[in-house]
Amino acid sequence: MAYERVATNLPAGLADDCFKAKPSHARSKRRARCIVPVAVVCTFLITLNAAVALLLIQLNQPHFVVFDMKGTVDAFIDQSVQRPLSSEQKENVSKRFNRALEDSLREYQFNHHALVLVKPAVISGADDITPAIQQSIAARMRDSSNE
């Protein structure tokens, strides 16, 4: 490899040292020593990134559950028809029931990171939380009647 001397102010020996081509085998050995550790670090970082991404996806994925809304409302209506209440009391109890139902579903959804679907919308494969929600509604109704 021949290079022209460009810098004229440099002494002849120094300029010759600056423009000498290094043997290609010395550069390739140094490059080979660097490539392996860099490749290992890059592979480790990509693997770590994939693991963190999978973990975040698993943690943020909602759990699907079903709730028998119709059965719960029908049971409430059956129970309220059996009790002799004035129209004002019935309206009051209905509002308390509606509030208890919404609060119970919202609380379950938040605490379990779940997506609550009505029972007719799901064929199979989802957990039924109807008994747990009905117990929560009953407890809330008891608590609100004591206030």
PDB file of C-alpha atoms in Angstrom:
ATOM      1  CA  MET A   1       0.000   0.000   0.000  1.00  0.00           C
ATOM      2  CA  ALA A   2       1.430   3.311  -1.029  1.00  0.00           C
ATOM      3  CA  TYR A   3       0.408   6.576   0.561  1.00  0.00           C
ATOM      4  CA  GLU A   4       1.482  10.046  -0.542  1.00  0.00           C
ATOM      5  CA  ARG A   5       3.126  12.307   1.926  1.00  0.00           C
ATOM      6  CA  VAL A   6       0.594  15.065   2.519  1.00  0.00           C
ATOM      7  CA  ALA A   7       2.007  16.853   5.505  1.00  0.00           C
ATOM      8  CA  THR A   8       5.146  18.699   4.368  1.00  0.00           C
ATOM      9  CA  ASN A   9       6.030  20.261   7.725  1.00  0.00           C
ATOM     10  CA  LEU A  10       6.648  16.888   9.392  1.00  0.00           C
ATOM     11  CA  PRO A  11      10.075  15.355   9.414  1.00  0.00           C
ATOM     12  CA  ALA A  12      10.499  12.608   6.837  1.00  0.00           C
ATOM     13  CA  GLY A  13      10.770   9.750   9.390  1.00  0.00           C
ATOM     14  CA  LEU A  14       7.688  10.803  11.366  1.00  0.00           C
ATOM     15  CA  ALA A  15       5.593  11.271   8.265  1.00  0.00           C
ATOM     16  CA  ASP A  16       6.611   7.828   7.014  1.00  0.00           C
ATOM     17  CA  ASP A  17       5.562   6.261  10.364  1.00  0.00           C
ATOM     18  CA  CYS A  18       2.158   7.952  10.226  1.00  0.00           C
ATOM     19  CA  PHE A  19       1.358   6.757   6.739  1.00  0.00           C
ATOM     20  CA  LYS A  20       2.618   3.213   6.951  1.00  0.00           C
ATOM     21  CA  ALA A  21      -0.072   0.623   6.482  1.00  0.00           C
ATOM     22  CA  LYS A  22      -0.350  -1.832   9.364  1.00  0.00           C
ATOM     23  CA  PRO A  23      -0.434  -5.462   8.466  1.00  0.00           C
ATOM     24  CA  SER A  24      -4.032  -6.679   8.070  1.00  0.00           C
ATOM     25  CA  HIS A  25      -3.499  -9.769  10.263  1.00  0.00           C
ATOM     26  CA  ALA A  26      -2.684  -7.580  13.315  1.00  0.00           C
ATOM     27  CA  ARG A  27      -5.913  -5.620  12.884  1.00  0.00           C
ATOM     28  CA  SER A  28      -8.016  -8.746  12.355  1.00  0.00           C
ATOM     29  CA  LYS A  29      -6.661 -10.370  15.546  1.00  0.00           C
ATOM     30  CA  ARG A  30      -7.536  -7.288  17.562  1.00  0.00           C
ATOM     31  CA  ARG A  31     -10.962  -7.120  15.928  1.00  0.00           C
ATOM     32  CA  ALA A  32     -11.576 -10.830  16.592  1.00  0.00           C
ATOM     33  CA  ARG A  33     -10.739 -10.326  20.282  1.00  0.00           C
ATOM     34  CA  CYS A  34     -13.304  -7.496  20.490  1.00  0.00           C
ATOM     35  CA  ILE A  35     -16.091  -9.095  18.480  1.00  0.00           C
ATOM     36  CA  VAL A  36     -16.684 -12.047  20.814  1.00  0.00           C
ATOM     37  CA  PRO A  37     -17.202 -10.010  24.027  1.00  0.00           C
ATOM     38  CA  VAL A  38     -19.325  -7.434  22.204  1.00  0.00           C
ATOM     39  CA  ALA A  39     -21.470 -10.196  20.696  1.00  0.00           C
ATOM     40  CA  VAL A  40     -21.896 -11.817  24.136  1.00  0.00           C
ATOM     41  CA  VAL A  41     -22.917  -8.498  25.735  1.00  0.00           C
ATOM     42  CA  CYS A  42     -25.352  -7.725  22.901  1.00  0.00           C
ATOM     43  CA  THR A  43     -26.894 -11.207  23.137  1.00  0.00           C
ATOM     44  CA  PHE A  44     -27.248 -10.850  26.912  1.00  0.00           C
ATOM     45  CA  LEU A  45     -28.913  -7.438  26.615  1.00  0.00           C
ATOM     46  CA  ILE A  46     -31.352  -8.637  23.946  1.00  0.00           C
ATOM     47  CA  THR A  47     -32.241 -11.684  26.051  1.00  0.00           C
ATOM     48  CA  LEU A  48     -32.713  -9.531  29.155  1.00  0.00           C
ATOM     49  CA  ASN A  49     -34.912  -7.120  27.197  1.00  0.00           C
ATOM     50  CA  ALA A  50     -37.087  -9.988  25.922  1.00  0.00           C
ATOM     51  CA  ALA A  51     -37.439 -11.434  29.441  1.00  0.00           C
ATOM     52  CA  VAL A  52     -38.484  -8.088  30.922  1.00  0.00           C
ATOM     53  CA  ALA A  53     -40.977  -7.532  28.082  1.00  0.00           C
ATOM     54  CA  LEU A  54     -42.550 -10.975  28.637  1.00  0.00           C
ATOM     55  CA  LEU A  55     -42.787 -10.361  32.379  1.00  0.00           C
ATOM     56  CA  LEU A  56     -44.522  -7.017  31.864  1.00  0.00           C
ATOM     57  CA  ILE A  57     -46.951  -8.541  29.378  1.00  0.00           C
ATOM     58  CA  GLN A  58     -47.841 -11.335  31.821  1.00  0.00           C
ATOM     59  CA  LEU A  59     -48.350  -8.909  34.696  1.00  0.00           C
ATOM     60  CA  ASN A  60     -50.563  -6.561  32.702  1.00  0.00           C
ATOM     61  CA  GLN A  61     -52.681  -9.198  30.988  1.00  0.00           C
ATOM     62  CA  PRO A  62     -56.232  -9.225  32.412  1.00  0.00           C
ATOM     63  CA  HIS A  63     -57.867 -12.373  33.715  1.00  0.00           C
ATOM     64  CA  PHE A  64     -61.313 -13.118  32.262  1.00  0.00           C
ATOM     65  CA  VAL A  65     -64.118 -14.033  34.678  1.00  0.00           C
ATOM     66  CA  VAL A  66     -67.890 -14.398  34.334  1.00  0.00           C
ATOM     67  CA  PHE A  67     -70.694 -13.115  36.501  1.00  0.00           C
ATOM     68  CA  ASP A  68     -74.369 -14.154  36.356  1.00  0.00           C
ATOM     69  CA  MET A  69     -75.916 -10.691  36.400  1.00  0.00           C
ATOM     70  CA  LYS A  70     -79.408 -11.864  35.442  1.00  0.00           C
ATOM     71  CA  GLY A  71     -79.487 -14.564  38.115  1.00  0.00           C
ATOM     72  CA  THR A  72     -78.282 -12.142  40.780  1.00  0.00           C
ATOM     73  CA  VAL A  73     -80.798  -9.437  39.866  1.00  0.00           C
ATOM     74  CA  ASP A  74     -83.610 -12.013  39.640  1.00  0.00           C
ATOM     75  CA  ALA A  75     -82.728 -13.357  43.098  1.00  0.00           C
ATOM     76  CA  PHE A  76     -82.795  -9.812  44.492  1.00  0.00           C
ATOM     77  CA  ILE A  77     -86.194  -9.116  42.902  1.00  0.00           C
ATOM     78  CA  ASP A  78     -87.600 -12.399  44.271  1.00  0.00           C
ATOM     79  CA  GLN A  79     -86.405 -11.540  47.771  1.00  0.00           C
ATOM     80  CA  SER A  80     -87.708  -7.970  47.664  1.00  0.00           C
ATOM     81  CA  VAL A  81     -91.153  -9.059  46.421  1.00  0.00           C
ATOM     82  CA  GLN A  82     -91.523 -11.346  49.443  1.00  0.00           C
ATOM     83  CA  ARG A  83     -91.017  -8.447  51.898  1.00  0.00           C
ATOM     84  CA  PRO A  84     -93.830  -5.969  52.395  1.00  0.00           C
ATOM     85  CA  LEU A  85     -92.222  -2.597  51.627  1.00  0.00           C
ATOM     86  CA  SER A  86     -93.602   0.765  50.647  1.00  0.00           C
ATOM     87  CA  SER A  87     -92.707   2.121  47.224  1.00  0.00           C
ATOM     88  CA  GLU A  88     -90.229   4.541  48.800  1.00  0.00           C
ATOM     89  CA  GLN A  89     -88.530   1.707  50.720  1.00  0.00           C
ATOM     90  CA  LYS A  90     -88.402  -0.432  47.562  1.00  0.00           C
ATOM     91  CA  GLU A  91     -86.758   2.413  45.681  1.00  0.00           C
ATOM     92  CA  ASN A  92     -84.278   2.881  48.512  1.00  0.00           C
ATOM     93  CA  VAL A  93     -83.421  -0.827  48.637  1.00  0.00           C
ATOM     94  CA  SER A  94     -83.055  -0.947  44.849  1.00  0.00           C
ATOM     95  CA  LYS A  95     -80.607   1.964  44.913  1.00  0.00           C
ATOM     96  CA  ARG A  96     -78.594   0.318  47.699  1.00  0.00           C
ATOM     97  CA  PHE A  97     -78.554  -2.964  45.745  1.00  0.00           C
ATOM     98  CA  ASN A  98     -77.423  -1.236  42.555  1.00  0.00           C
ATOM     99  CA  ARG A  99     -74.662   0.633  44.403  1.00  0.00           C
ATOM    100  CA  ALA A 100     -73.555  -2.562  46.182  1.00  0.00           C
ATOM    101  CA  LEU A 101     -73.515  -4.491  42.881  1.00  0.00           C
ATOM    102  CA  GLU A 102     -71.455  -1.851  41.071  1.00  0.00           C
ATOM    103  CA  ASP A 103     -69.035  -1.413  43.967  1.00  0.00           C
ATOM    104  CA  SER A 104     -68.559  -5.174  44.373  1.00  0.00           C
ATOM    105  CA  LEU A 105     -67.835  -5.674  40.686  1.00  0.00           C
ATOM    106  CA  ARG A 106     -65.495  -2.672  40.556  1.00  0.00           C
ATOM    107  CA  GLU A 107     -63.613  -3.832  43.652  1.00  0.00           C
ATOM    108  CA  TYR A 108     -63.221  -7.388  42.313  1.00  0.00           C
ATOM    109  CA  GLN A 109     -62.077  -6.086  38.955  1.00  0.00           C
ATOM    110  CA  PHE A 110     -59.495  -3.796  40.543  1.00  0.00           C
ATOM    111  CA  ASN A 111     -58.158  -6.278  43.141  1.00  0.00           C
ATOM    112  CA  HIS A 112     -57.872  -9.233  40.753  1.00  0.00           C
ATOM    113  CA  HIS A 113     -56.942  -7.317  37.572  1.00  0.00           C
ATOM    114  CA  ALA A 114     -59.862  -9.078  35.923  1.00  0.00           C
ATOM    115  CA  LEU A 115     -62.209  -8.371  33.079  1.00  0.00           C
ATOM    116  CA  VAL A 116     -65.737  -9.263  34.218  1.00  0.00           C
ATOM    117  CA  LEU A 117     -68.074 -10.559  31.513  1.00  0.00           C
ATOM    118  CA  VAL A 118     -71.722 -11.568  31.805  1.00  0.00           C
ATOM    119  CA  LYS A 119     -72.345 -15.301  31.777  1.00  0.00           C
ATOM    120  CA  PRO A 120     -74.258 -15.522  28.449  1.00  0.00           C
ATOM    121  CA  ALA A 121     -71.347 -13.848  26.636  1.00  0.00           C
ATOM    122  CA  VAL A 122     -68.892 -16.644  27.497  1.00  0.00           C
ATOM    123  CA  ILE A 123     -69.163 -20.242  26.332  1.00  0.00           C
ATOM    124  CA  SER A 124     -66.435 -21.751  28.512  1.00  0.00           C
ATOM    125  CA  GLY A 125     -62.985 -21.257  29.949  1.00  0.00           C
ATOM    126  CA  ALA A 126     -63.595 -18.428  32.408  1.00  0.00           C
ATOM    127  CA  ASP A 127     -63.937 -18.624  36.187  1.00  0.00           C
ATOM    128  CA  ASP A 128     -67.403 -17.957  37.610  1.00  0.00           C
ATOM    129  CA  ILE A 129     -67.246 -15.334  40.353  1.00  0.00           C
ATOM    130  CA  THR A 130     -71.002 -15.115  40.957  1.00  0.00           C
ATOM    131  CA  PRO A 131     -70.974 -16.566  44.510  1.00  0.00           C
ATOM    132  CA  ALA A 132     -68.156 -14.244  45.624  1.00  0.00           C
ATOM    133  CA  ILE A 133     -69.886 -11.170  44.202  1.00  0.00           C
ATOM    134  CA  GLN A 134     -73.234 -12.173  45.722  1.00  0.00           C
ATOM    135  CA  GLN A 135     -71.590 -12.517  49.152  1.00  0.00           C
ATOM    136  CA  SER A 136     -69.952  -9.127  48.726  1.00  0.00           C
ATOM    137  CA  ILE A 137     -73.292  -7.567  47.736  1.00  0.00           C
ATOM    138  CA  ALA A 138     -75.009  -9.125  50.752  1.00  0.00           C
ATOM    139  CA  ALA A 139     -72.308  -7.812  53.092  1.00  0.00           C
ATOM    140  CA  ARG A 140     -72.541  -4.327  51.586  1.00  0.00           C
ATOM    141  CA  MET A 141     -76.334  -4.365  51.835  1.00  0.00           C
ATOM    142  CA  ARG A 142     -76.121  -5.367  55.527  1.00  0.00           C
ATOM    143  CA  ASP A 143     -73.539  -2.633  56.176  1.00  0.00           C
ATOM    144  CA  SER A 144     -75.564   0.054  54.405  1.00  0.00           C
ATOM    145  CA  SER A 145     -78.773  -0.916  56.247  1.00  0.00           C
ATOM    146  CA  ASN A 146     -76.983  -0.444  59.599  1.00  0.00           C
ATOM    147  CA  GLU A 147     -75.972   3.124  58.746  1.00  0.00           C
TER     148      GLU A 147
END
